[in-house]
CSV table of C-alpha atoms and ligand atoms in Angstrom, one decimal:
chain,number,residue,atom,x,y,z
A,169,MET,CA,3.0,-4.0,24.0
A,170,ASP,CA,5.6,-5.1,21.4
A,171,LEU,CA,5.9,-2.9,18.4
A,172,PRO,CA,7.7,-4.9,15.8
A,173,VAL,CA,9.4,-3.5,12.7
A,174,LEU,CA,8.5,-5.1,9.3
A,175,THR,CA,11.1,-4.7,6.5
A,176,ALA,CA,10.6,-4.8,2.8
A,177,GLU,CA,13.8,-6.3,1.3
A,178,PRO,CA,15.2,-5.3,-2.1
A,179,TRP,CA,14.2,-7.4,-5.0
A,180,ALA,CA,15.2,-7.8,-8.7
A,181,ASP,CA,13.0,-4.9,-9.9
A,182,TYR,CA,13.1,-2.6,-6.9
A,183,GLY,CA,15.7,-1.4,-4.3
A,184,LEU,CA,16.4,1.5,-2.0
A,185,ILE,CA,20.0,2.0,-3.1
A,186,ASP,CA,21.1,4.8,-0.7
A,187,SER,CA,19.6,7.4,1.5
A,188,GLY,CA,20.6,10.5,3.5
A,189,HIS,CA,20.5,14.3,3.8
A,190,GLY,CA,16.7,14.2,3.4
A,191,ARG,CA,16.7,12.3,0.1
A,192,LYS,CA,16.7,8.7,-1.2
A,193,LEU,CA,18.0,7.0,-4.4
A,194,GLU,CA,15.9,4.1,-5.6
A,195,ARG,CA,15.9,1.7,-8.6
A,196,TYR,CA,12.7,0.8,-10.4
A,197,GLY,CA,13.7,-1.8,-13.0
A,198,PRO,CA,16.3,-0.2,-15.3
A,199,TYR,CA,15.8,3.4,-14.0
A,200,ARG,CA,17.1,5.2,-10.9
A,201,PHE,CA,15.3,8.1,-9.2
A,202,ILE,CA,16.0,10.6,-6.4
A,203,ARG,CA,13.1,11.6,-4.2
A,204,PRO,CA,12.8,13.8,-1.0
A,205,GLU,CA,12.8,11.7,2.2
A,206,PRO,CA,12.5,13.7,5.4
A,207,GLN,CA,13.1,10.6,7.5
A,208,ALA,CA,16.6,10.1,6.0
A,209,LEU,CA,18.3,12.2,8.7
A,210,TRP,CA,21.7,10.4,8.3
A,211,SER,CA,24.4,10.9,5.7
A,212,PRO,CA,24.4,9.1,2.3
A,213,ALA,CA,26.8,6.2,1.9
A,214,MET,CA,27.8,7.2,-1.6
A,215,PRO,CA,29.4,10.6,-2.5
A,216,ASP,CA,27.5,11.0,-5.8
A,217,TRP,CA,24.2,9.7,-7.0
A,218,ALA,CA,23.7,9.1,-10.7
A,219,ALA,CA,19.9,9.0,-11.5
A,220,ASP,CA,17.5,9.2,-14.5
A,221,GLY,CA,15.3,11.7,-12.7
A,222,GLU,CA,14.6,13.6,-9.5
A,223,PHE,CA,11.5,14.9,-7.8
A,224,VAL,CA,12.1,18.4,-6.6
A,225,GLY,CA,10.1,21.0,-4.7
A,226,GLY,CA,6.8,20.6,-2.9
A,227,SER,CA,6.3,19.4,0.6
A,228,GLU,CA,5.1,16.1,2.1
A,229,GLU,CA,2.3,17.9,3.9
A,230,ASP,CA,0.9,20.1,1.1
A,231,GLY,CA,2.0,18.2,-2.1
A,232,GLY,CA,3.3,20.1,-5.1
A,233,GLY,CA,6.7,19.7,-6.7
A,234,ARG,CA,7.6,18.1,-10.0
A,235,TRP,CA,9.8,15.5,-11.7
A,236,ASN,CA,13.0,16.4,-13.7
A,237,LEU,CA,13.4,13.4,-15.9
A,238,GLU,CA,16.0,12.3,-18.5
A,239,ALA,CA,14.5,11.9,-22.0
A,240,ARG,CA,15.1,8.1,-21.9
A,241,VAL,CA,12.5,7.6,-19.1
A,242,PRO,CA,9.3,6.3,-20.7
A,243,ALA,CA,5.8,7.3,-19.6
A,244,SER,CA,5.5,3.9,-17.9
A,245,TRP,CA,7.4,0.6,-17.8
A,246,PRO,CA,6.7,-2.9,-16.5
A,247,LEU,CA,8.1,-4.3,-13.2
A,248,ALA,CA,7.7,-7.7,-11.6
A,249,TRP,CA,7.4,-9.1,-8.1
A,250,GLN,CA,8.1,-12.8,-7.6
A,251,GLY,CA,6.1,-13.9,-4.5
A,252,ALA,CA,5.7,-17.3,-2.9
A,253,GLY,CA,2.0,-17.2,-4.1
A,254,GLY,CA,3.0,-16.5,-7.7
A,255,ALA,CA,4.4,-13.7,-9.9
A,256,VAL,CA,2.8,-10.3,-10.3
A,257,ARG,CA,3.5,-7.7,-12.9
A,258,PHE,CA,2.6,-4.0,-12.8
A,259,ARG,CA,3.5,-0.7,-14.5
A,260,ALA,CA,5.6,2.0,-12.8
A,261,THR,CA,5.1,5.6,-13.7
A,262,ASN,CA,6.4,8.9,-12.4
A,263,THR,CA,3.3,10.4,-10.8
A,264,PRO,CA,2.7,14.0,-9.9
A,265,PHE,CA,2.3,12.8,-6.3
A,266,ARG,CA,6.1,12.0,-6.1
A,267,HIS,CA,5.6,8.2,-6.0
A,268,LEU,CA,6.0,5.7,-8.8
A,269,GLY,CA,2.4,4.3,-9.1
A,270,PHE,CA,2.8,1.6,-6.4
A,271,PHE,CA,4.2,1.4,-2.9
A,272,PRO,CA,7.3,-0.9,-2.6
A,273,ASP,CA,7.2,-0.9,1.2
A,274,MET,CA,3.9,-2.8,1.0
A,275,ALA,CA,6.0,-5.8,-0.2
A,276,CYS,CA,6.5,-6.6,3.5
A,277,HIS,CA,2.8,-7.7,3.6
A,278,TRP,CA,2.5,-9.4,0.2
A,279,ASP,CA,3.8,-12.9,1.0
A,280,TRP,CA,2.2,-12.7,4.5
A,281,MET,CA,-1.2,-12.1,2.8
A,282,ALA,CA,-0.7,-14.7,0.1
A,283,ALA,CA,0.1,-17.3,2.8
A,284,ARG,CA,-3.2,-16.6,4.5
A,285,VAL,CA,-5.5,-16.9,1.4
A,286,GLY,CA,-6.5,-20.4,0.4
A,287,VAL,CA,-7.9,-21.0,-3.1
A,288,GLY,CA,-11.4,-19.5,-3.2
A,289,ALA,CA,-10.8,-17.2,-0.2
A,290,SER,CA,-12.5,-13.8,-0.5
A,291,VAL,CA,-10.4,-10.7,0.0
A,292,LEU,CA,-11.6,-7.0,0.1
A,293,ASN,CA,-8.9,-4.5,-0.8
A,294,VAL,CA,-10.1,-1.0,0.1
A,295,PHE,CA,-8.2,2.1,-1.3
A,296,GLY,CA,-6.6,-0.5,-3.6
A,297,TYR,CA,-5.1,2.0,-6.0
A,298,THR,CA,-3.2,0.2,-8.9
A,299,GLY,CA,-3.9,-3.2,-7.6
A,300,VAL,CA,-0.6,-4.9,-6.6
A,301,GLY,CA,-2.0,-6.1,-3.3
A,302,SER,CA,-5.2,-7.4,-5.1
A,303,LEU,CA,-3.1,-9.2,-7.7
A,304,VAL,CA,-0.8,-10.8,-5.1
A,305,CYS,CA,-4.0,-12.3,-3.4
A,306,ALA,CA,-5.5,-13.3,-6.8
A,307,ALA,CA,-2.2,-15.0,-7.8
A,308,ALA,CA,-2.4,-17.0,-4.6
A,309,GLY,CA,-6.0,-18.2,-5.6
A,310,ALA,CA,-8.2,-15.7,-3.8
A,311,GLY,CA,-11.3,-14.0,-5.2
A,312,VAL,CA,-10.8,-10.3,-4.7
A,313,THR,CA,-13.0,-7.2,-4.5
A,314,HIS,CA,-10.8,-4.3,-5.3
A,315,LEU,CA,-12.2,-0.9,-4.4
A,316,ASP,CA,-10.9,2.6,-5.2
A,317,ALA,CA,-12.5,6.0,-5.8
A,318,SER,CA,-10.4,6.7,-8.9
A,319,LYS,CA,-11.4,5.3,-12.3
A,320,LYS,CA,-7.9,6.0,-13.5
A,321,ALA,CA,-6.3,3.9,-10.7
A,322,VAL,CA,-8.8,1.0,-11.3
A,323,SER,CA,-8.0,1.1,-15.1
A,324,ALA,CA,-4.3,0.9,-14.2
A,325,ALA,CA,-5.1,-2.0,-11.9
A,326,VAL,CA,-7.0,-3.8,-14.7
A,327,GLU,CA,-4.0,-3.3,-17.0
A,328,ASN,CA,-1.8,-4.7,-14.3
A,329,GLN,CA,-4.1,-7.8,-14.1
A,330,ARG,CA,-3.6,-8.3,-17.9
A,331,LEU,CA,0.1,-7.8,-17.6
A,332,SER,CA,0.3,-10.4,-14.8
A,333,GLY,CA,-1.5,-13.0,-16.9
A,334,LEU,CA,-4.3,-13.1,-14.3
A,335,VAL,CA,-7.3,-12.3,-16.6
A,336,GLU,CA,-9.0,-15.5,-15.5
A,337,ALA,CA,-8.7,-14.6,-11.8
A,338,GLN,CA,-11.8,-13.7,-10.0
A,339,ILE,CA,-11.4,-9.9,-9.4
A,340,ARG,CA,-14.4,-7.6,-9.0
A,341,TRP,CA,-13.3,-4.0,-9.8
A,342,VAL,CA,-15.3,-1.4,-7.9
A,343,VAL,CA,-15.1,2.4,-8.3
A,344,ASP,CA,-16.9,3.8,-5.2
A,345,ASP,CA,-16.5,5.6,-2.0
A,346,ALA,CA,-14.8,3.4,0.6
A,347,LEU,CA,-17.2,4.0,3.5
A,348,LYS,CA,-20.3,4.0,1.3
A,349,PHE,CA,-19.4,0.7,-0.3
A,350,MET,CA,-18.5,-1.0,3.1
A,351,ARG,CA,-21.7,0.2,4.7
A,352,ARG,CA,-23.6,-1.3,1.8
A,353,GLU,CA,-21.7,-4.6,2.1
A,354,VAL,CA,-22.5,-4.7,5.9
A,355,ARG,CA,-26.2,-4.2,5.1
A,356,ARG,CA,-26.1,-7.0,2.5
A,357,GLY,CA,-24.6,-9.3,5.2
A,358,ARG,CA,-21.4,-9.9,3.2
A,359,ARG,CA,-18.3,-11.3,4.8
A,360,TYR,CA,-14.7,-11.7,3.7
A,361,ASP,CA,-11.8,-14.0,4.6
A,362,GLY,CA,-9.3,-11.1,4.5
A,363,ILE,CA,-9.4,-7.3,4.3
A,364,ILE,CA,-6.7,-4.9,3.2
A,365,LEU,CA,-7.1,-1.2,4.2
A,366,ASP,CA,-4.6,1.3,2.8
A,367,PRO,CA,-6.2,4.7,3.4
A,368,PRO,CA,-4.7,8.0,2.5
A,369,LYS,CA,-4.6,10.9,5.0
A,370,TYR,CA,-7.1,12.7,2.9
A,371,GLY,CA,-9.1,11.7,-0.2
A,372,ARG,CA,-12.3,12.0,-2.1
A,373,GLY,CA,-14.9,9.5,-3.3
A,374,PRO,CA,-16.2,9.5,-6.9
A,375,GLU,CA,-19.1,11.8,-5.9
A,376,GLY,CA,-16.9,14.2,-3.8
A,377,GLU,CA,-17.4,12.2,-0.5
A,378,VAL,CA,-14.6,13.4,1.8
A,379,TRP,CA,-12.3,10.9,3.5
A,380,GLU,CA,-10.4,12.2,6.5
A,381,LEU,CA,-8.2,9.7,8.3
A,382,TYR,CA,-8.5,11.2,11.8
A,383,ARG,CA,-12.2,11.4,11.6
A,384,ASP,CA,-13.0,8.3,9.6
A,385,LEU,CA,-10.6,5.6,10.6
A,386,PRO,CA,-12.7,4.4,13.6
A,387,GLU,CA,-15.7,3.8,11.3
A,388,LEU,CA,-13.5,2.2,8.6
A,389,LEU,CA,-12.3,-0.3,11.2
A,390,ALA,CA,-15.8,-0.9,12.7
A,391,LEU,CA,-17.1,-1.7,9.2
A,392,ALA,CA,-14.2,-4.0,8.5
A,393,ARG,CA,-15.0,-5.8,11.8
A,394,SER,CA,-18.5,-6.3,10.6
A,395,LEU,CA,-17.3,-7.9,7.4
A,396,LEU,CA,-15.0,-10.3,9.2
A,397,ASP,CA,-16.3,-13.3,11.2
A,398,GLU,CA,-15.1,-16.4,13.0
A,399,ARG,CA,-13.9,-18.0,9.7
A,400,SER,CA,-11.9,-15.0,8.5
A,401,SER,CA,-8.1,-15.1,8.5
A,402,PHE,CA,-6.5,-11.6,8.2
A,403,LEU,CA,-6.7,-7.9,8.1
A,404,VAL,CA,-3.9,-5.5,7.2
A,405,LEU,CA,-4.2,-1.8,7.9
A,406,THR,CA,-1.4,0.6,6.8
A,407,VAL,CA,-1.3,4.3,7.7
A,408,TYR,CA,1.1,6.8,6.1
A,409,ALA,CA,2.4,10.3,7.0
A,410,ILE,CA,0.3,11.1,10.0
A,411,ARG,CA,0.9,12.4,13.5
A,412,LEU,CA,-0.4,9.3,15.2
A,413,SER,CA,1.7,6.6,16.9
A,414,ALA,CA,1.5,2.9,16.2
A,415,VAL,CA,0.3,2.5,19.8
A,416,ALA,CA,-2.8,4.7,19.2
A,417,ILE,CA,-3.7,2.8,16.0
A,418,ALA,CA,-3.1,-0.6,17.7
A,419,GLU,CA,-5.5,0.4,20.6
A,420,LEU,CA,-8.1,1.6,18.1
A,421,ALA,CA,-7.8,-1.7,16.2
A,422,ALA,CA,-8.0,-3.7,19.4
A,423,GLU,CA,-11.3,-1.9,20.3
A,424,ALA,CA,-12.8,-2.3,16.8
A,425,LEU,CA,-11.9,-6.0,16.4
A,426,ILE,CA,-13.1,-7.0,19.9
A,427,GLY,CA,-14.8,-10.4,20.0
A,428,LEU,CA,-13.1,-11.6,16.8
A,429,GLY,CA,-10.4,-13.7,18.6
A,430,GLY,CA,-7.1,-14.1,16.8
A,431,THR,CA,-4.1,-11.8,17.5
A,432,ILE,CA,-3.3,-8.2,16.7
A,433,THR,CA,0.2,-6.9,15.9
A,434,ALA,CA,1.1,-3.3,15.2
A,435,GLY,CA,4.4,-1.5,14.5
A,436,GLU,CA,6.4,0.3,11.9
A,437,MET,CA,7.0,-0.6,8.2
A,438,THR,CA,10.5,0.0,6.8
A,439,ILE,CA,12.5,-0.5,3.6
A,440,ARG,CA,16.0,-1.9,3.8
A,441,GLU,CA,18.6,0.3,2.2
A,442,GLU,CA,21.1,-1.6,0.0
A,443,ALA,CA,24.2,0.6,0.7
A,444,ARG,CA,24.4,0.2,4.4
A,445,GLY,CA,21.4,-1.9,5.4
A,446,ARG,CA,19.8,1.0,7.2
A,447,LEU,CA,16.0,0.8,7.7
A,448,LEU,CA,14.0,3.7,6.3
A,449,PRO,CA,10.6,4.0,8.1
A,450,THR,CA,7.6,4.5,5.8
A,451,ALA,CA,4.3,3.8,7.6
A,452,ILE,CA,2.5,2.3,10.6
A,453,PHE,CA,0.8,-1.1,10.2
A,454,VAL,CA,-1.7,-3.2,12.1
A,455,ARG,CA,-2.2,-6.9,11.3
A,456,TRP,CA,-5.0,-9.0,12.7
A,457,GLU,CA,-4.8,-12.7,12.0
A,458,ARG,CA,-6.4,-16.0,13.1
A,459,LEU,CA,-4.2,-19.0,12.7
A,460,PRO,CA,-6.1,-22.1,11.5
A,461,SER,CA,-7.1,-24.3,14.4
B,96,SAM,C1,-2.6,5.8,-3.2
B,96,SAM,S1,-3.6,4.8,-2.2
B,96,SAM,C2,-2.8,4.4,-0.8
B,96,SAM,C3,-2.4,5.6,0.0
B,96,SAM,C4,-0.9,5.5,0.4
B,96,SAM,N1,-0.6,4.4,1.2
B,96,SAM,C5,-0.5,6.8,1.0
B,96,SAM,O1,0.6,7.2,0.7
B,96,SAM,O2,-1.2,7.5,1.7
B,96,SAM,C6,-4.9,5.8,-1.8
B,96,SAM,C7,-6.0,5.5,-2.7
B,96,SAM,O3,-7.2,5.9,-2.0
B,96,SAM,C8,-8.1,6.3,-3.0
B,96,SAM,N2,-9.2,7.1,-2.3
B,96,SAM,C9,-9.1,8.3,-1.8
B,96,SAM,N3,-10.3,8.6,-1.2
B,96,SAM,C10,-11.1,7.6,-1.4
B,96,SAM,C11,-12.5,7.3,-1.0
B,96,SAM,N4,-13.2,8.2,-0.3
B,96,SAM,N5,-13.0,6.1,-1.3
B,96,SAM,C12,-12.2,5.2,-2.0
B,96,SAM,N6,-11.0,5.4,-2.3
B,96,SAM,C13,-10.4,6.6,-2.1
B,96,SAM,C14,-7.3,7.1,-4.0
B,96,SAM,O4,-7.9,7.1,-5.2
B,96,SAM,C15,-6.0,6.3,-4.0
B,96,SAM,O5,-5.9,5.4,-5.1
């Protein structure tokens, strides 16, 4: 089994400037931030890092910690991504969960997904958060069902839709529990051309439904399989911060997607550092695709 490495390259509004000694320095539009990064085992390229803020304390496993921000950093600010399928705009913000309100490493999938959705294609984005993946597909002409348990995340996604000038796009915003909604879609006999799955390790649905990745990933993939058919074109699954290997997730996906044809690829996602070009690993991915015959 080959386990390829996908890399999100820097772009105008985002870059991983430098990394090392357990931290990383990134630019988000005009602002630079330092965040903990346990995977950066090496030494930084630059002797000093000037930044507009730093996330300190807490742990990746248990959360916690807080931002120390310069006064000039606003509550949120707009960023853009220029993809092959069109431009998308979204707001960055320093969240208490140590990230900036979107996941820049997902950029390694955005053009790939946009290239697989024709005008009128139907895409389901589960655990869609603030909607960048949904907007990338919508900008490429797809009709999107965007699902997240958090009303606040969906409101931010709707604001990003407006910011992107995609108010006319066909996007159905759903606040629901991922598994509950997908079970219902399967019962209704629904199908999709593409599915994006970006589950957290642990989460809660709007009515307190518990999502646990180790327990629930097999059902999530089985439901996704039922929502794909012989006309479907792609599935992307990303899995962060877990003690599972890409091989295990690839084998699970291969079992769940059996009979669908097409090809499955799994491996690691990375971000390219600007200082020395080093690759910072961020997540495991699985892609399923069927090339048009
Ligand atoms: C932030 S995103 C993507 C996770 C990210 N890739 C990570 O670092 O793990 C996770 C999203 O899943 C949503 N979520 C958590 N539990 C959920 C559930 N049971 N049903 C639907 N969405 C859920 C959260 O509201 C959040 O927006």
